[in-house]
PDB file of C-alpha atoms in Angstrom:
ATOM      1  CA  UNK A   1      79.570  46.199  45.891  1.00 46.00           C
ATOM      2  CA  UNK A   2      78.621  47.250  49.737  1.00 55.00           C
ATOM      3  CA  UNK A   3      75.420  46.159  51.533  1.00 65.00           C
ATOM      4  CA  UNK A   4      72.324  47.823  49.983  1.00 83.00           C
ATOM      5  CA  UNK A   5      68.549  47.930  51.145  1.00 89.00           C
ATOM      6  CA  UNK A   6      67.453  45.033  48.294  1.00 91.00           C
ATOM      7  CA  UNK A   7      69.792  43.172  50.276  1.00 87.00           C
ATOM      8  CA  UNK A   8      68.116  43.693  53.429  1.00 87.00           C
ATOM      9  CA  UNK A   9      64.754  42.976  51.830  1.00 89.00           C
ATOM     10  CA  UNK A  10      66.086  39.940  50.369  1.00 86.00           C
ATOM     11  CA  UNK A  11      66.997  38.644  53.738  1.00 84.00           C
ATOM     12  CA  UNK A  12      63.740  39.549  55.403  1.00 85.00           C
ATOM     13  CA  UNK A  13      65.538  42.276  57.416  1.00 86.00           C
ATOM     14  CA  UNK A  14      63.362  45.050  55.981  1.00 87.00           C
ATOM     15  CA  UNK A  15      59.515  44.505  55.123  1.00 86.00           C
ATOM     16  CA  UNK A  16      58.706  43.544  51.793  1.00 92.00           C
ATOM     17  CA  UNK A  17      55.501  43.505  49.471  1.00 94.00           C
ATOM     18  CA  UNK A  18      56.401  40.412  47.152  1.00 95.00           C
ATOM     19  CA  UNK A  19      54.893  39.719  44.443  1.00 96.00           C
ATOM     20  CA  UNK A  20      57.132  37.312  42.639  1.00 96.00           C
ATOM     21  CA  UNK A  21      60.220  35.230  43.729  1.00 95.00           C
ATOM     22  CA  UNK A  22      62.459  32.405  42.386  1.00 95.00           C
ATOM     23  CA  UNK A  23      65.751  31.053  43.061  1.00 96.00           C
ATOM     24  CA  UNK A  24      67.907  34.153  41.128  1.00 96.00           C
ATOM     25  CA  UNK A  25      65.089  36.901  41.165  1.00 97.00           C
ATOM     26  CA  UNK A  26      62.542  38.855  43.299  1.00 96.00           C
ATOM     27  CA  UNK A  27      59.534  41.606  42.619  1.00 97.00           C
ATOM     28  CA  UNK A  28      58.553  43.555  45.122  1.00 97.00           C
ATOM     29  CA  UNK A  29      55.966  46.627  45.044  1.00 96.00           C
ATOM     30  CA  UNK A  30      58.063  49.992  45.521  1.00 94.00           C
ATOM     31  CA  UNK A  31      56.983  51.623  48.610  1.00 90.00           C
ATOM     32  CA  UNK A  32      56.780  54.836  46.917  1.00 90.00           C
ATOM     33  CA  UNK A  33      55.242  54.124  43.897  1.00 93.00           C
ATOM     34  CA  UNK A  34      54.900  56.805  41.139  1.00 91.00           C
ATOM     35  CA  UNK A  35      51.587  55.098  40.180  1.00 92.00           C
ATOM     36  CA  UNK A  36      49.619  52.104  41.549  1.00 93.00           C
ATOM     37  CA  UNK A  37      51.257  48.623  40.883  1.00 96.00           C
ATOM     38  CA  UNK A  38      54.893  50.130  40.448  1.00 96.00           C
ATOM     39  CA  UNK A  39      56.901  47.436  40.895  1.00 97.00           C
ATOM     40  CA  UNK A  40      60.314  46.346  41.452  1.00 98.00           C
ATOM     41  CA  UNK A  41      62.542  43.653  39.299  1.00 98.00           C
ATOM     42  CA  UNK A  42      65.341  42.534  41.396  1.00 97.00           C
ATOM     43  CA  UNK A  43      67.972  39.719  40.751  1.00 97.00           C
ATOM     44  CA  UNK A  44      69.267  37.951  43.264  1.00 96.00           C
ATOM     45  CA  UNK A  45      72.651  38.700  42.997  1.00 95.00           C
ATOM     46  CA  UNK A  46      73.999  42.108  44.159  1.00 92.00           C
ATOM     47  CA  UNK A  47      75.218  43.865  41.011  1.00 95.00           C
ATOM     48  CA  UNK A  48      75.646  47.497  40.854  1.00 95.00           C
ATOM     49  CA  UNK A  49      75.017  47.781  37.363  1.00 97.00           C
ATOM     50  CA  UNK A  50      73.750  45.958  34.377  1.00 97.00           C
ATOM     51  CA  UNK A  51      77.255  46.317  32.766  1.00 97.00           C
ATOM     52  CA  UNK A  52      78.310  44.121  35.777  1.00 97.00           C
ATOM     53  CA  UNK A  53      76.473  41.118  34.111  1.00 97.00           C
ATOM     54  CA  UNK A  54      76.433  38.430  31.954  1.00 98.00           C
ATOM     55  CA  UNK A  55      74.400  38.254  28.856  1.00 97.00           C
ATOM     56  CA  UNK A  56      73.025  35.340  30.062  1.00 98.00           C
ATOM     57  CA  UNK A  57      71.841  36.901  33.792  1.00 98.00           C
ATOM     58  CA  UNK A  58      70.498  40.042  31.733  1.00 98.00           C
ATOM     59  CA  UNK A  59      68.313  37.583  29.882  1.00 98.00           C
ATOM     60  CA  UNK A  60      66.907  35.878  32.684  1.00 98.00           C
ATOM     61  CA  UNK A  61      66.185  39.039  34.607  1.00 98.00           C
ATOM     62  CA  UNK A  62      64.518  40.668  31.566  1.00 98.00           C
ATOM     63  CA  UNK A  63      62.589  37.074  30.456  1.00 97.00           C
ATOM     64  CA  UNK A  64      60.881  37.564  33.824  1.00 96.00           C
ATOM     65  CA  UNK A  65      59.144  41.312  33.528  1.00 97.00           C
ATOM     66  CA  UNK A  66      56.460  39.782  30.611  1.00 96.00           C
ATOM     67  CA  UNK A  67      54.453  37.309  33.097  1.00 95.00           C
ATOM     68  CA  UNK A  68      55.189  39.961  36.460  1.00 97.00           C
ATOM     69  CA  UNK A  69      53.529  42.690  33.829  1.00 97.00           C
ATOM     70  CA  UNK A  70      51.058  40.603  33.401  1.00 96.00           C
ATOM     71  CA  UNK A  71      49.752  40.158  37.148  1.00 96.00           C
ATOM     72  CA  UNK A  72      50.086  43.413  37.506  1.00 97.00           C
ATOM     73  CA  UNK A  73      47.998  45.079  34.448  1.00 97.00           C
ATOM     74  CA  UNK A  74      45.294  42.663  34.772  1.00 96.00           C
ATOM     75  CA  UNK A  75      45.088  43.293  39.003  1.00 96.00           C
ATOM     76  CA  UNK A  76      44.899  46.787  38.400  1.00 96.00           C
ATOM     77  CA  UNK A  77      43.772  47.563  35.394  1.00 95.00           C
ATOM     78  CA  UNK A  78      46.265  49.793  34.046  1.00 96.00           C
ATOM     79  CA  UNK A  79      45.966  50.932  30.117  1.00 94.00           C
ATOM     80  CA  UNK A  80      49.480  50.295  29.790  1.00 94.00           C
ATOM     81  CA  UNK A  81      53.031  49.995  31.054  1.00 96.00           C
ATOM     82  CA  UNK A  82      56.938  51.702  31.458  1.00 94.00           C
ATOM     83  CA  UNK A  83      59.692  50.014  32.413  1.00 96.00           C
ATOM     84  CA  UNK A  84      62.818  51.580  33.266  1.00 96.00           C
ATOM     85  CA  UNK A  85      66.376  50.753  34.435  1.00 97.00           C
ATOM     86  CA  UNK A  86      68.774  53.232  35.593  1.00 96.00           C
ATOM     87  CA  UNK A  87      72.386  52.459  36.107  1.00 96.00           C
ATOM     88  CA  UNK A  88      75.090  55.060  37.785  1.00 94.00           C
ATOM     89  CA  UNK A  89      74.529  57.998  39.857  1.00 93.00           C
ATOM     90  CA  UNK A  90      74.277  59.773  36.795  1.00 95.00           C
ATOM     91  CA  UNK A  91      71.540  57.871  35.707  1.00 95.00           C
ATOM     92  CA  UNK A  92      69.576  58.583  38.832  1.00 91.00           C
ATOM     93  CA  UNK A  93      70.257  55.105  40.118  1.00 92.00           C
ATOM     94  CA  UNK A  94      69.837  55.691  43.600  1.00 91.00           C
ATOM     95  CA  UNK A  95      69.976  51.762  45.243  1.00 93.00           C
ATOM     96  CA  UNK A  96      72.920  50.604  43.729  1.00 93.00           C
ATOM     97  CA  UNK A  97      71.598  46.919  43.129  1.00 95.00           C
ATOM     98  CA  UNK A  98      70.116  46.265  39.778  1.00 97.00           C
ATOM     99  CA  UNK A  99      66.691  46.566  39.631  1.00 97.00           C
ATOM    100  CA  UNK A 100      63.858  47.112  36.776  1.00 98.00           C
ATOM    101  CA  UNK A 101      60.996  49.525  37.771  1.00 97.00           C
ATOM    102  CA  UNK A 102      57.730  48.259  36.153  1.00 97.00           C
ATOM    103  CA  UNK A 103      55.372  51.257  35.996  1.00 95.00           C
ATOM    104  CA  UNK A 104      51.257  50.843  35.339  1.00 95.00           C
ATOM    105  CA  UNK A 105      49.934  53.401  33.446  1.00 92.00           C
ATOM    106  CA  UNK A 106      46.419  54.835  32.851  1.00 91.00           C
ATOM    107  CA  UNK A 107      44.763  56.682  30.274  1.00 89.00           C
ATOM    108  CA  UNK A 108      42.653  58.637  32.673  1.00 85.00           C
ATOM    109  CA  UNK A 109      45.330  59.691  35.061  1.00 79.00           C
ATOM    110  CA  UNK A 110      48.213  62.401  34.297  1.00 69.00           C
ATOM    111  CA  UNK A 111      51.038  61.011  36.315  1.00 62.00           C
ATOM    112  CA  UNK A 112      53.995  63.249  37.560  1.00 59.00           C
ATOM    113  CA  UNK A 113      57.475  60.909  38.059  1.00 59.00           C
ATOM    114  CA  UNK A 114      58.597  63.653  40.686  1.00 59.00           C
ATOM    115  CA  UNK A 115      55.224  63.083  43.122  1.00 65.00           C
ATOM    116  CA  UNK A 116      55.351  59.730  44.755  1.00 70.00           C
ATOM    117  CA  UNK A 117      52.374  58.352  46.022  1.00 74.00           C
ATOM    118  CA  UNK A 118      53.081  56.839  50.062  1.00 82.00           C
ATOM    119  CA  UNK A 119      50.099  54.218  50.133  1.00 85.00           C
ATOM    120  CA  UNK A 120      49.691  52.266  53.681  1.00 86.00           C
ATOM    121  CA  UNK A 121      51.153  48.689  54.290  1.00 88.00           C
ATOM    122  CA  UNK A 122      47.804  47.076  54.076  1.00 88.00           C
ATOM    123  CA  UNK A 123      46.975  48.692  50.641  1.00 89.00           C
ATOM    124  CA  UNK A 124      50.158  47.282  49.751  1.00 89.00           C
ATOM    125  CA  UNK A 125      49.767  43.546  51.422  1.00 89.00           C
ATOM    126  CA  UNK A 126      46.201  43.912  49.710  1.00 91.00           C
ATOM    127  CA  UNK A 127      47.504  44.513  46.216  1.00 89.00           C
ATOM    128  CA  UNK A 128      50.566  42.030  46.287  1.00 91.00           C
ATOM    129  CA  UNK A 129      48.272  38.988  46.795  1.00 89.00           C
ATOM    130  CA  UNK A 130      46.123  40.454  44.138  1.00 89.00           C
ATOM    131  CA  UNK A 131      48.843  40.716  41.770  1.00 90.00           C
ATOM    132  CA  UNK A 132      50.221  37.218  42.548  1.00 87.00           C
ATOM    133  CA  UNK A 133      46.339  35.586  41.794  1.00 87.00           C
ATOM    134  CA  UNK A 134      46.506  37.246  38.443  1.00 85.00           C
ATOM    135  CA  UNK A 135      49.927  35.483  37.161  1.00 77.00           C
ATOM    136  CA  UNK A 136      49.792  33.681  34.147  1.00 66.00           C
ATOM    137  CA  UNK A 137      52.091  30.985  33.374  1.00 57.00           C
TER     138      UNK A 137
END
């Protein structure tokens, strides 16, 4: 696979909102979220697709999204929760680098998937550390 921006973010060469890391695994807020607390899944690891790994890897990456949901329902108060994962061009995958999108919902709000929001850094900076004090182990 070639060099992709989760890369980047991974190395600190492009700023980041993180709201969970490990060893094998990061979660970062997208930058253009569809709705507020949209978050990204991202192992490690740059595979293109989730074809491209192991049963085990797939498991690890998926165990993770329950506790990073979580943070993020409880620090925004969302009603509820999508989570998606595109793989292939096709598929509208457009970073090739695995990644789940974790998507807040709420009952109150008719969101469109085609109208991003662009919300500042400092909303952003402001709602990482609140999702990261609402983790439960």
């Amino acid at each position: 696979m070639s060099h992709c921006i989760f890369c980047d973010i991974m190395h600190d060469k492009l700023q980041r909102h993180l709201i969970y890391e490990d060893d094998n695994h990061i979660a970062i807020l997208d930058k253009y979220p569809i709705d507020l607390g949209h978050s990204l899944v991202i192992p490690k690891k740059p595979y293109e697709k989730l074809t491209d790994m192991n049963s085990t890897e797939i498991a690890e990456l998926f165990i993770r999204i329950p506790k990073i949901v979580h943070g993020i329902l409880k620090a925004t108060n969302a009603d509820a929760f999508t989570i998606v994962q595109n793989n292939g061009k096709s598929a509208k995958q457009i970073v090739p680098h695995v990644h789940v999108h974790i998507i807040p919902r709420y009952a109150n709000k008719g969101t469109v998937w085609t109208k991003r929001g662009i919300p500042t850094d400092l909303e952003l900076k402001e709602l990482s550390k609140k999702i990261k004090t609402n983790f439960v182990s």
